[in-house]
Amino acid sequence: MDFEIRDVDLFNKPEDIAMMNPYGQVPVLVERDLILYESNIINEYIDERFPHPQLMPADPVQRGRVRLFLHNFEQGIFVHVHTLEKDKAKAADKARTAIREHLIQLAPIFTKNRYMLGDEFSMLDVAIAPVLWRLDCFGIQLPNHAAPLMKYAERIFSRPAYIEALTPSEKVMRR
């Protein structure tokens, strides 16, 4: 799909962000007269609009499980990412610990699975990849027993579509 990425300084956001998203957060997707915000909503919309390859499972039970995982990511990881982006020192240490612990809990999945749901790349992989990409920037180091998670992350990062979708500022976030 054709798209234009506009890189936004999180500490000096353009005024139009607040007009498009009442929470003043990014990302924001604008397509003609449609404006969407919230990453999971944007991801599901893109998956439905451009369904090849389909990222949400066709089976309603599996879709329900994916949505529950996404909700758990929101509550256990993404809420803490927002804290890190606000750069409040005391809260940031707690946020790093919470993200780290949640990611460590995911590591055993990848001793058996290539991706979150098995052999197929899915919406869950799309959702968690940006956090894994930013671990160095967030100052989060994972222990050696989380190695399966980091190997999984490298599988995602080696996908050409992942690299092509990065903004210039995202490209320099990893060593």
CSV table of N, CA and C in Angstrom, one decimal:
chain,number,residue,atom,x,y,z
A,1,MET,N,0.8,-1.2,0.0
A,1,MET,CA,0.0,0.0,0.0
A,1,MET,C,0.9,1.2,0.0
A,2,ASP,N,0.4,2.3,-0.6
A,2,ASP,CA,1.1,3.5,-0.6
A,2,ASP,C,0.8,4.3,0.6
A,3,PHE,N,1.8,4.9,1.3
A,3,PHE,CA,1.6,5.7,2.5
A,3,PHE,C,2.7,6.7,2.6
A,4,GLU,N,2.4,7.7,3.4
A,4,GLU,CA,3.4,8.7,3.8
A,4,GLU,C,3.6,8.7,5.3
A,5,ILE,N,4.8,8.6,5.7
A,5,ILE,CA,5.1,8.7,7.2
A,5,ILE,C,5.6,10.1,7.5
A,6,ARG,N,5.0,10.6,8.5
A,6,ARG,CA,5.4,11.9,9.0
A,6,ARG,C,6.0,11.7,10.4
A,7,ASP,N,7.3,11.9,10.5
A,7,ASP,CA,8.0,11.7,11.8
A,7,ASP,C,7.6,12.8,12.7
A,8,VAL,N,7.3,12.5,13.9
A,8,VAL,CA,6.8,13.5,14.9
A,8,VAL,C,7.8,13.5,16.1
A,9,ASP,N,8.2,14.7,16.5
A,9,ASP,CA,9.0,14.8,17.7
A,9,ASP,C,8.0,14.7,18.9
A,10,LEU,N,8.2,13.6,19.7
A,10,LEU,CA,7.2,13.4,20.8
A,10,LEU,C,7.2,14.4,21.8
A,11,PHE,N,8.3,15.2,21.9
A,11,PHE,CA,8.4,16.3,23.0
A,11,PHE,C,8.0,17.6,22.4
A,12,ASN,N,7.7,17.7,21.1
A,12,ASN,CA,7.3,19.0,20.5
A,12,ASN,C,6.3,18.6,19.3
A,13,LYS,N,5.2,18.1,19.6
A,13,LYS,CA,4.2,17.6,18.6
A,13,LYS,C,3.6,18.8,17.9
A,14,PRO,N,3.3,18.6,16.6
A,14,PRO,CA,2.6,19.7,15.9
A,14,PRO,C,1.2,19.8,16.4
A,15,GLU,N,0.7,21.0,16.3
A,15,GLU,CA,-0.7,21.3,16.8
A,15,GLU,C,-1.8,20.5,16.2
A,16,ASP,N,-1.6,20.1,14.9
A,16,ASP,CA,-2.6,19.3,14.3
A,16,ASP,C,-2.8,18.0,14.9
A,17,ILE,N,-1.9,17.4,15.6
A,17,ILE,CA,-2.0,16.1,16.3
A,17,ILE,C,-3.2,16.2,17.3
A,18,ALA,N,-3.3,17.3,18.1
A,18,ALA,CA,-4.3,17.4,19.0
A,18,ALA,C,-5.7,17.6,18.3
A,19,MET,N,-5.7,18.1,17.1
A,19,MET,CA,-7.0,18.2,16.4
A,19,MET,C,-7.4,16.9,15.9
A,20,MET,N,-6.5,16.0,15.6
A,20,MET,CA,-6.8,14.7,15.0
A,20,MET,C,-7.1,13.6,16.1
A,21,ASN,N,-6.4,13.8,17.2
A,21,ASN,CA,-6.5,12.8,18.3
A,21,ASN,C,-6.7,13.6,19.6
A,22,PRO,N,-7.9,13.5,20.2
A,22,PRO,CA,-8.2,14.2,21.4
A,22,PRO,C,-7.2,13.9,22.6
A,23,TYR,N,-6.5,12.8,22.5
A,23,TYR,CA,-5.5,12.5,23.5
A,23,TYR,C,-4.1,13.1,23.2
A,24,GLY,N,-4.0,13.6,22.0
A,24,GLY,CA,-2.7,14.3,21.7
A,24,GLY,C,-1.6,13.3,21.4
A,25,GLN,N,-1.9,12.0,21.1
A,25,GLN,CA,-0.9,11.0,21.0
A,25,GLN,C,-0.7,10.6,19.5
A,26,VAL,N,0.4,10.0,19.2
A,26,VAL,CA,0.6,9.4,17.9
A,26,VAL,C,0.7,7.9,18.1
A,27,PRO,N,0.4,7.0,17.1
A,27,PRO,CA,0.2,7.4,15.7
A,27,PRO,C,-1.2,7.8,15.4
A,28,VAL,N,-1.3,8.5,14.3
A,28,VAL,CA,-2.6,8.9,13.8
A,28,VAL,C,-2.6,8.5,12.3
A,29,LEU,N,-3.7,7.8,11.8
A,29,LEU,CA,-3.8,7.5,10.4
A,29,LEU,C,-4.8,8.4,9.8
A,30,VAL,N,-4.5,9.0,8.7
A,30,VAL,CA,-5.4,9.8,8.0
A,30,VAL,C,-5.5,9.2,6.6
A,31,GLU,N,-6.8,8.9,6.2
A,31,GLU,CA,-7.1,8.4,4.9
A,31,GLU,C,-8.3,9.0,4.4
A,32,ARG,N,-8.2,9.9,3.4
A,32,ARG,CA,-9.3,10.7,2.9
A,32,ARG,C,-10.0,11.4,4.1
A,33,ASP,N,-11.3,11.1,4.3
A,33,ASP,CA,-12.0,11.7,5.4
A,33,ASP,C,-12.0,10.9,6.7
A,34,LEU,N,-11.2,9.9,6.7
A,34,LEU,CA,-11.1,9.0,7.9
A,34,LEU,C,-9.9,9.4,8.7
A,35,ILE,N,-10.1,9.6,10.0
A,35,ILE,CA,-9.0,9.8,10.9
A,35,ILE,C,-9.1,8.8,12.0
A,36,LEU,N,-8.0,8.0,12.2
A,36,LEU,CA,-8.0,7.0,13.3
A,36,LEU,C,-6.8,7.2,14.2
A,37,TYR,N,-7.0,6.9,15.4
A,37,TYR,CA,-5.8,6.9,16.4
A,37,TYR,C,-6.0,5.6,17.2
A,38,GLU,N,-4.9,5.4,18.0
A,38,GLU,CA,-4.8,4.2,18.8
A,38,GLU,C,-4.2,3.1,17.9
A,39,SER,N,-3.0,2.6,18.2
A,39,SER,CA,-2.3,1.6,17.3
A,39,SER,C,-3.1,0.4,17.0
A,40,ASN,N,-3.8,-0.2,17.9
A,40,ASN,CA,-4.5,-1.5,17.6
A,40,ASN,C,-5.7,-1.2,16.7
A,41,ILE,N,-6.3,-0.1,16.8
A,41,ILE,CA,-7.4,0.2,15.9
A,41,ILE,C,-6.9,0.5,14.5
A,42,ILE,N,-5.8,1.2,14.4
A,42,ILE,CA,-5.2,1.5,13.1
A,42,ILE,C,-4.7,0.1,12.5
A,43,ASN,N,-4.1,-0.7,13.3
A,43,ASN,CA,-3.6,-2.0,12.7
A,43,ASN,C,-4.8,-2.9,12.2
A,44,GLU,N,-5.8,-2.9,13.0
A,44,GLU,CA,-7.0,-3.7,12.5
A,44,GLU,C,-7.6,-3.1,11.3
A,45,TYR,N,-7.7,-1.8,11.2
A,45,TYR,CA,-8.3,-1.2,10.0
A,45,TYR,C,-7.4,-1.5,8.8
A,46,ILE,N,-6.1,-1.4,8.9
A,46,ILE,CA,-5.2,-1.7,7.8
A,46,ILE,C,-5.3,-3.1,7.4
A,47,ASP,N,-5.4,-4.0,8.3
A,47,ASP,CA,-5.6,-5.4,8.0
A,47,ASP,C,-6.9,-5.7,7.3
A,48,GLU,N,-8.0,-5.1,7.7
A,48,GLU,CA,-9.2,-5.3,7.0
A,48,GLU,C,-9.3,-4.6,5.6
A,49,ARG,N,-8.6,-3.5,5.5
A,49,ARG,CA,-8.6,-2.7,4.2
A,49,ARG,C,-7.7,-3.4,3.2
A,50,PHE,N,-6.6,-3.9,3.7
A,50,PHE,CA,-5.6,-4.6,2.8
A,50,PHE,C,-5.4,-6.0,3.4
A,51,PRO,N,-6.3,-6.9,3.1
A,51,PRO,CA,-6.2,-8.2,3.8
A,51,PRO,C,-5.2,-9.3,3.3
A,52,HIS,N,-4.3,-8.9,2.5
A,52,HIS,CA,-3.4,-9.9,1.9
A,52,HIS,C,-1.9,-9.4,2.3
A,53,PRO,N,-1.2,-10.1,3.2
A,53,PRO,CA,-1.7,-11.2,4.0
A,53,PRO,C,-2.5,-10.8,5.1
A,54,GLN,N,-3.4,-11.6,5.5
A,54,GLN,CA,-4.3,-11.3,6.6
A,54,GLN,C,-3.5,-11.5,7.9
A,55,LEU,N,-3.6,-10.5,8.8
A,55,LEU,CA,-2.9,-10.5,10.1
A,55,LEU,C,-3.7,-11.0,11.3
A,56,MET,N,-5.0,-10.8,11.1
A,56,MET,CA,-5.9,-11.3,12.2
A,56,MET,C,-6.4,-12.7,11.7
A,57,PRO,N,-6.4,-13.7,12.6
A,57,PRO,CA,-6.9,-15.0,12.3
A,57,PRO,C,-8.3,-15.0,11.7
A,58,ALA,N,-8.6,-15.9,10.8
A,58,ALA,CA,-10.0,-16.0,10.3
A,58,ALA,C,-10.9,-16.6,11.3
A,59,ASP,N,-10.5,-17.4,12.2
A,59,ASP,CA,-11.3,-18.1,13.2
A,59,ASP,C,-11.7,-17.1,14.3
A,60,PRO,N,-13.0,-17.0,14.6
A,60,PRO,CA,-13.4,-16.0,15.6
A,60,PRO,C,-12.8,-16.3,17.0
A,61,VAL,N,-12.6,-17.5,17.3
A,61,VAL,CA,-12.0,-17.9,18.6
A,61,VAL,C,-10.6,-17.4,18.7
A,62,GLN,N,-9.8,-17.6,17.6
A,62,GLN,CA,-8.5,-17.2,17.6
A,62,GLN,C,-8.4,-15.6,17.6
A,63,ARG,N,-9.3,-15.0,16.8
A,63,ARG,CA,-9.4,-13.5,16.8
A,63,ARG,C,-9.6,-13.0,18.2
A,64,GLY,N,-10.5,-13.6,18.9
A,64,GLY,CA,-10.8,-13.2,20.3
A,64,GLY,C,-9.6,-13.3,21.2
A,65,ARG,N,-8.8,-14.4,21.0
A,65,ARG,CA,-7.6,-14.6,21.8
A,65,ARG,C,-6.5,-13.5,21.4
A,66,VAL,N,-6.5,-13.2,20.1
A,66,VAL,CA,-5.5,-12.1,19.7
A,66,VAL,C,-5.9,-10.8,20.3
A,67,ARG,N,-7.2,-10.5,20.3
A,67,ARG,CA,-7.7,-9.2,20.9
A,67,ARG,C,-7.4,-9.2,22.4
A,68,LEU,N,-7.5,-10.3,23.1
A,68,LEU,CA,-7.2,-10.4,24.5
A,68,LEU,C,-5.7,-10.2,24.7
A,69,PHE,N,-4.9,-10.8,23.9
A,69,PHE,CA,-3.4,-10.6,24.0
A,69,PHE,C,-3.1,-9.1,23.8
A,70,LEU,N,-3.8,-8.5,22.8
A,70,LEU,CA,-3.5,-7.1,22.5
A,70,LEU,C,-3.9,-6.2,23.7
A,71,HIS,N,-5.0,-6.5,24.3
A,71,HIS,CA,-5.5,-5.8,25.5
A,71,HIS,C,-4.4,-6.0,26.6
A,72,ASN,N,-3.9,-7.2,26.8
A,72,ASN,CA,-2.9,-7.4,27.8
A,72,ASN,C,-1.6,-6.7,27.5
A,73,PHE,N,-1.2,-6.6,26.2
A,73,PHE,CA,-0.1,-5.8,25.8
A,73,PHE,C,-0.3,-4.3,26.2
A,74,GLU,N,-1.5,-3.9,26.0
A,74,GLU,CA,-1.9,-2.5,26.3
A,74,GLU,C,-1.7,-2.2,27.8
A,75,GLN,N,-2.3,-3.1,28.6
A,75,GLN,CA,-2.2,-2.9,30.1
A,75,GLN,C,-0.9,-3.2,30.7
A,76,GLY,N,-0.2,-4.2,30.1
A,76,GLY,CA,1.1,-4.6,30.7
A,76,GLY,C,2.4,-4.0,30.2
A,77,ILE,N,2.3,-3.5,28.9
A,77,ILE,CA,3.5,-3.0,28.3
A,77,ILE,C,3.3,-1.6,27.8
A,78,PHE,N,2.3,-1.4,26.9
A,78,PHE,CA,2.2,-0.1,26.2
A,78,PHE,C,1.9,1.1,27.1
A,79,VAL,N,1.1,0.9,28.2
A,79,VAL,CA,0.9,1.9,29.2
A,79,VAL,C,2.2,2.4,29.8
A,80,HIS,N,3.1,1.5,30.0
A,80,HIS,CA,4.4,1.8,30.5
A,80,HIS,C,5.3,2.5,29.5
A,81,VAL,N,5.1,2.2,28.2
A,81,VAL,CA,5.9,2.9,27.2
A,81,VAL,C,5.5,4.4,27.1
A,82,HIS,N,4.2,4.6,27.3
A,82,HIS,CA,3.8,6.0,27.4
A,82,HIS,C,4.4,6.8,28.5
A,83,THR,N,4.6,6.1,29.6
A,83,THR,CA,5.4,6.7,30.8
A,83,THR,C,6.8,7.0,30.4
A,84,LEU,N,7.4,6.1,29.7
A,84,LEU,CA,8.8,6.3,29.3
A,84,LEU,C,8.9,7.5,28.3
A,85,GLU,N,7.9,7.6,27.4
A,85,GLU,CA,7.9,8.7,26.5
A,85,GLU,C,7.8,10.1,27.1
A,86,LYS,N,7.1,10.1,28.3
A,86,LYS,CA,7.0,11.3,29.0
A,86,LYS,C,8.2,11.7,29.8
A,87,ASP,N,9.1,10.7,30.0
A,87,ASP,CA,10.5,10.9,30.5
A,87,ASP,C,10.4,11.4,32.0
A,88,LYS,N,9.6,10.8,32.8
A,88,LYS,CA,9.6,11.2,34.2
A,88,LYS,C,10.4,10.1,35.0
A,89,ALA,N,11.6,10.6,35.5
A,89,ALA,CA,12.6,9.7,36.1
A,89,ALA,C,12.1,8.6,37.0
A,90,LYS,N,11.4,9.0,38.1
A,90,LYS,CA,10.9,8.1,39.1
A,90,LYS,C,10.0,7.0,38.5
A,91,ALA,N,9.0,7.5,37.7
A,91,ALA,CA,8.0,6.6,37.1
A,91,ALA,C,8.7,5.8,36.0
A,92,ALA,N,9.7,6.3,35.3
A,92,ALA,CA,10.4,5.6,34.2
A,92,ALA,C,11.0,4.3,34.7
A,93,ASP,N,11.6,4.4,35.9
A,93,ASP,CA,12.3,3.1,36.4
A,93,ASP,C,11.2,2.0,36.7
A,94,LYS,N,10.1,2.4,37.2
A,94,LYS,CA,9.0,1.4,37.4
A,94,LYS,C,8.5,0.9,36.1
A,95,ALA,N,8.4,1.8,35.1
A,95,ALA,CA,7.9,1.4,33.8
A,95,ALA,C,8.8,0.5,33.1
A,96,ARG,N,10.1,0.7,33.2
A,96,ARG,CA,11.1,-0.2,32.6
A,96,ARG,C,11.0,-1.6,33.2
A,97,THR,N,10.9,-1.6,34.5
A,97,THR,CA,10.8,-2.9,35.2
A,97,THR,C,9.5,-3.6,34.8
A,98,ALA,N,8.4,-2.9,34.7
A,98,ALA,CA,7.2,-3.6,34.3
A,98,ALA,C,7.2,-4.1,32.9
A,99,ILE,N,7.8,-3.4,32.0
A,99,ILE,CA,7.9,-3.8,30.6
A,99,ILE,C,8.9,-5.0,30.5
A,100,ARG,N,10.0,-4.9,31.2
A,100,ARG,CA,11.0,-6.0,31.2
A,100,ARG,C,10.3,-7.3,31.7
A,101,GLU,N,9.6,-7.2,32.8
A,101,GLU,CA,9.0,-8.4,33.4
A,101,GLU,C,7.9,-9.0,32.5
A,102,HIS,N,7.2,-8.2,31.9
A,102,HIS,CA,6.1,-8.7,31.0
A,102,HIS,C,6.8,-9.3,29.8
A,103,LEU,N,7.8,-8.8,29.2
A,103,LEU,CA,8.5,-9.4,28.1
A,103,LEU,C,9.2,-10.7,28.4
A,104,ILE,N,9.7,-10.8,29.6
A,104,ILE,CA,10.3,-12.0,30.1
A,104,ILE,C,9.3,-13.1,30.1
A,105,GLN,N,8.1,-12.8,30.5
A,105,GLN,CA,7.0,-13.8,30.6
A,105,GLN,C,6.6,-14.3,29.2
A,106,LEU,N,6.9,-13.5,28.1
A,106,LEU,CA,6.6,-13.9,26.8
A,106,LEU,C,7.6,-14.8,26.2
A,107,ALA,N,8.9,-14.8,26.7
A,107,ALA,CA,10.0,-15.5,26.1
A,107,ALA,C,9.7,-17.0,25.9
A,108,PRO,N,9.1,-17.7,26.8
A,108,PRO,CA,9.0,-19.2,26.5
A,108,PRO,C,8.1,-19.5,25.3
A,109,ILE,N,7.2,-18.6,24.9
A,109,ILE,CA,6.4,-18.8,23.7
A,109,ILE,C,7.3,-19.1,22.5
A,110,PHE,N,8.5,-18.5,22.5
A,110,PHE,CA,9.3,-18.6,21.3
A,110,PHE,C,10.3,-19.7,21.3
A,111,THR,N,10.2,-20.6,22.3
A,111,THR,CA,11.0,-21.8,22.3
A,111,THR,C,10.3,-22.8,21.3
A,112,LYS,N,9.0,-22.6,21.1
A,112,LYS,CA,8.2,-23.5,20.2
A,112,LYS,C,7.7,-22.8,19.0
A,113,ASN,N,7.4,-21.5,19.1
A,113,ASN,CA,6.8,-20.8,18.0
A,113,ASN,C,7.8,-19.9,17.3
A,114,ARG,N,7.6,-19.8,16.0
A,114,ARG,CA,8.4,-18.8,15.2
A,114,ARG,C,7.9,-17.4,15.4
A,115,TYR,N,6.6,-17.3,15.5
A,115,TYR,CA,5.9,-16.0,15.8
A,115,TYR,C,4.9,-16.2,17.0
A,116,MET,N,4.2,-15.2,17.3
A,116,MET,CA,3.4,-15.2,18.5
A,116,MET,C,2.3,-16.3,18.4
A,117,LEU,N,1.7,-16.5,17.3
A,117,LEU,CA,0.6,-17.5,17.1
A,117,LEU,C,1.1,-18.8,16.5
A,118,GLY,N,2.4,-19.0,16.3
A,118,GLY,CA,2.9,-20.2,15.7
A,118,GLY,C,3.8,-19.8,14.5
A,119,ASP,N,3.6,-20.4,13.3
A,119,ASP,CA,4.4,-20.2,12.2
A,119,ASP,C,4.0,-19.0,11.4
A,120,GLU,N,2.8,-18.4,11.6
A,120,GLU,CA,2.3,-17.3,10.8
A,120,GLU,C,2.5,-16.0,11.5
A,121,PHE,N,3.0,-15.0,10.8
A,121,PHE,CA,3.1,-13.6,11.3
A,121,PHE,C,1.7,-13.1,11.5
A,122,SER,N,1.5,-12.4,12.6
A,122,SER,CA,0.1,-11.9,12.9
A,122,SER,C,0.1,-10.5,13.4
A,123,MET,N,-1.1,-10.1,13.8
A,123,MET,CA,-1.3,-8.8,14.4
A,123,MET,C,-0.5,-8.6,15.7
A,124,LEU,N,-0.4,-9.7,16.4
A,124,LEU,CA,0.4,-9.7,17.7
A,124,LEU,C,1.8,-9.3,17.4
A,125,ASP,N,2.4,-9.8,16.4
A,125,ASP,CA,3.8,-9.5,16.0
A,125,ASP,C,3.9,-8.0,15.6
A,126,VAL,N,2.9,-7.5,14.9
A,126,VAL,CA,2.9,-6.1,14.5
A,126,VAL,C,2.8,-5.2,15.7
A,127,ALA,N,2.0,-5.6,16.7
A,127,ALA,CA,1.8,-4.8,17.9
A,127,ALA,C,3.1,-4.7,18.8
A,128,ILE,N,3.8,-5.9,19.0
A,128,ILE,CA,4.9,-5.9,19.9
A,128,ILE,C,6.2,-5.4,19.3
A,129,ALA,N,6.3,-5.5,18.0
A,129,ALA,CA,7.6,-5.2,17.4
A,129,ALA,C,8.2,-3.8,17.7
A,130,PRO,N,7.4,-2.8,17.7
A,130,PRO,CA,7.9,-1.4,18.0
A,130,PRO,C,8.5,-1.4,19.4
A,131,VAL,N,8.0,-2.1,20.3
A,131,VAL,CA,8.5,-2.0,21.7
A,131,VAL,C,9.9,-2.8,21.7
A,132,LEU,N,9.9,-3.9,21.0
A,132,LEU,CA,11.2,-4.7,21.0
A,132,LEU,C,12.3,-3.9,20.3
A,133,TRP,N,11.9,-3.1,19.2
A,133,TRP,CA,12.8,-2.3,18.5
A,133,TRP,C,13.4,-1.2,19.3
A,134,ARG,N,12.7,-0.7,20.3
A,134,ARG,CA,13.1,0.5,21.1
A,134,ARG,C,13.7,0.1,22.4
A,135,LEU,N,13.9,-1.2,22.7
A,135,LEU,CA,14.4,-1.6,24.0
A,135,LEU,C,15.7,-0.8,24.4
A,136,ASP,N,16.6,-0.7,23.5
A,136,ASP,CA,17.9,0.1,23.8
A,136,ASP,C,17.5,1.6,24.2
A,137,CYS,N,16.7,2.2,23.4
A,137,CYS,CA,16.3,3.6,23.7
A,137,CYS,C,15.6,3.7,25.0
A,138,PHE,N,14.8,2.7,25.4
A,138,PHE,CA,14.1,2.7,26.7
A,138,PHE,C,15.0,2.4,27.9
A,139,GLY,N,16.2,1.9,27.5
A,139,GLY,CA,17.1,1.5,28.6
A,139,GLY,C,16.7,0.2,29.3
A,140,ILE,N,16.2,-0.7,28.5
A,140,ILE,CA,15.7,-2.0,29.0
A,140,ILE,C,16.6,-3.1,28.5
A,141,GLN,N,17.2,-3.8,29.4
A,141,GLN,CA,18.0,-5.0,29.0
A,141,GLN,C,17.3,-6.2,29.5
A,142,LEU,N,17.3,-7.2,28.7
A,142,LEU,CA,16.6,-8.5,29.1
A,142,LEU,C,17.7,-9.5,29.5
A,143,PRO,N,17.4,-10.4,30.4
A,143,PRO,CA,18.3,-11.4,30.8
A,143,PRO,C,18.6,-12.4,29.8
A,144,ASN,N,19.6,-13.2,29.9
A,144,ASN,CA,20.0,-14.3,29.0
A,144,ASN,C,18.8,-15.3,28.7
A,145,HIS,N,18.1,-15.6,29.8
A,145,HIS,CA,17.0,-16.5,29.6
A,145,HIS,C,15.8,-16.0,28.7
A,146,ALA,N,15.9,-14.7,28.3
A,146,ALA,CA,14.9,-14.2,27.4
A,146,ALA,C,15.4,-14.2,25.9
A,147,ALA,N,16.5,-15.0,25.7
A,147,ALA,CA,17.1,-15.1,24.4
A,147,ALA,C,16.1,-15.5,23.3
A,148,PRO,N,15.2,-16.4,23.6
A,148,PRO,CA,14.2,-16.8,22.5
A,148,PRO,C,13.4,-15.6,22.1
A,149,LEU,N,13.1,-14.7,23.0
A,149,LEU,CA,12.3,-13.5,22.6
A,149,LEU,C,13.2,-12.6,21.7
A,150,MET,N,14.4,-12.5,22.0
A,150,MET,CA,15.3,-11.6,21.2
A,150,MET,C,15.6,-12.2,19.8
A,151,LYS,N,15.6,-13.5,19.7
A,151,LYS,CA,15.7,-14.2,18.4
A,151,LYS,C,14.5,-14.0,17.6
A,152,TYR,N,13.3,-14.0,18.3
A,152,TYR,CA,12.0,-13.7,17.6
A,152,TYR,C,12.1,-12.3,17.1
A,153,ALA,N,12.5,-11.4,17.9
A,153,ALA,CA,12.6,-10.0,17.5
A,153,ALA,C,13.4,-9.8,16.3
A,154,GLU,N,14.6,-10.5,16.2
A,154,GLU,CA,15.4,-10.4,15.0
A,154,GLU,C,14.7,-11.0,13.8
A,155,ARG,N,13.9,-12.0,14.0
A,155,ARG,CA,13.1,-12.5,12.8
A,155,ARG,C,12.2,-11.4,12.3
A,156,ILE,N,11.5,-10.7,13.2
A,156,ILE,CA,10.6,-9.6,12.7
A,156,ILE,C,11.4,-8.5,12.0
A,157,PHE,N,12.5,-8.1,12.7
A,157,PHE,CA,13.3,-7.0,12.1
A,157,PHE,C,14.0,-7.4,10.8
A,158,SER,N,14.1,-8.6,10.5
A,158,SER,CA,14.7,-9.0,9.2
A,158,SER,C,13.7,-9.0,8.1
A,159,ARG,N,12.5,-8.8,8.4
A,159,ARG,CA,11.4,-8.8,7.4
A,159,ARG,C,11.6,-7.5,6.6
A,160,PRO,N,11.7,-7.5,5.3
A,160,PRO,CA,11.9,-6.3,4.5
A,160,PRO,C,10.8,-5.2,4.7
A,161,ALA,N,9.6,-5.7,4.9
A,161,ALA,CA,8.5,-4.7,5.1
A,161,ALA,C,8.6,-4.0,6.4
A,162,TYR,N,9.2,-4.6,7.4
A,162,TYR,CA,9.4,-3.9,8.7
A,162,TYR,C,10.4,-2.8,8.5
A,163,ILE,N,11.5,-3.1,7.9
A,163,ILE,CA,12.6,-2.1,7.7
A,163,ILE,C,12.1,-0.9,6.8
A,164,GLU,N,11.3,-1.3,5.8
A,164,GLU,CA,10.8,-0.2,4.9
A,164,GLU,C,9.8,0.7,5.6
A,165,ALA,N,9.1,0.2,6.6
A,165,ALA,CA,8.1,1.0,7.3
A,165,ALA,C,8.7,1.9,8.4
A,166,LEU,N,9.9,1.8,8.7
A,166,LEU,CA,10.5,2.6,9.8
A,166,LEU,C,10.7,4.1,9.3
A,167,THR,N,10.5,5.0,10.2
A,167,THR,CA,10.8,6.4,10.0
A,167,THR,C,12.3,6.6,10.1
A,168,PRO,N,12.9,7.7,9.6
A,168,PRO,CA,14.3,7.9,9.8
A,168,PRO,C,14.7,7.9,11.2
A,169,SER,N,13.9,8.5,12.1
A,169,SER,CA,14.3,8.5,13.5
A,169,SER,C,14.2,7.2,14.1
A,170,GLU,N,13.3,6.3,13.7
A,170,GLU,CA,13.3,4.9,14.2
A,170,GLU,C,14.5,4.1,13.7
A,171,LYS,N,14.9,4.3,12.5
A,171,LYS,CA,16.0,3.6,12.0
A,171,LYS,C,17.3,3.7,12.8
A,172,VAL,N,17.5,4.8,13.5
A,172,VAL,CA,18.7,5.0,14.3
A,172,VAL,C,18.5,4.6,15.7
A,173,MET,N,17.4,4.1,16.1
A,173,MET,CA,17.1,3.7,17.5
A,173,MET,C,17.9,2.5,18.0
A,174,ARG,N,18.3,1.6,17.0
A,174,ARG,CA,18.9,0.4,17.4
A,174,ARG,C,20.4,0.4,17.0
A,175,ARG,N,21.2,-0.2,17.8
A,175,ARG,CA,22.6,-0.3,17.5
A,175,ARG,C,22.9,-1.4,16.6
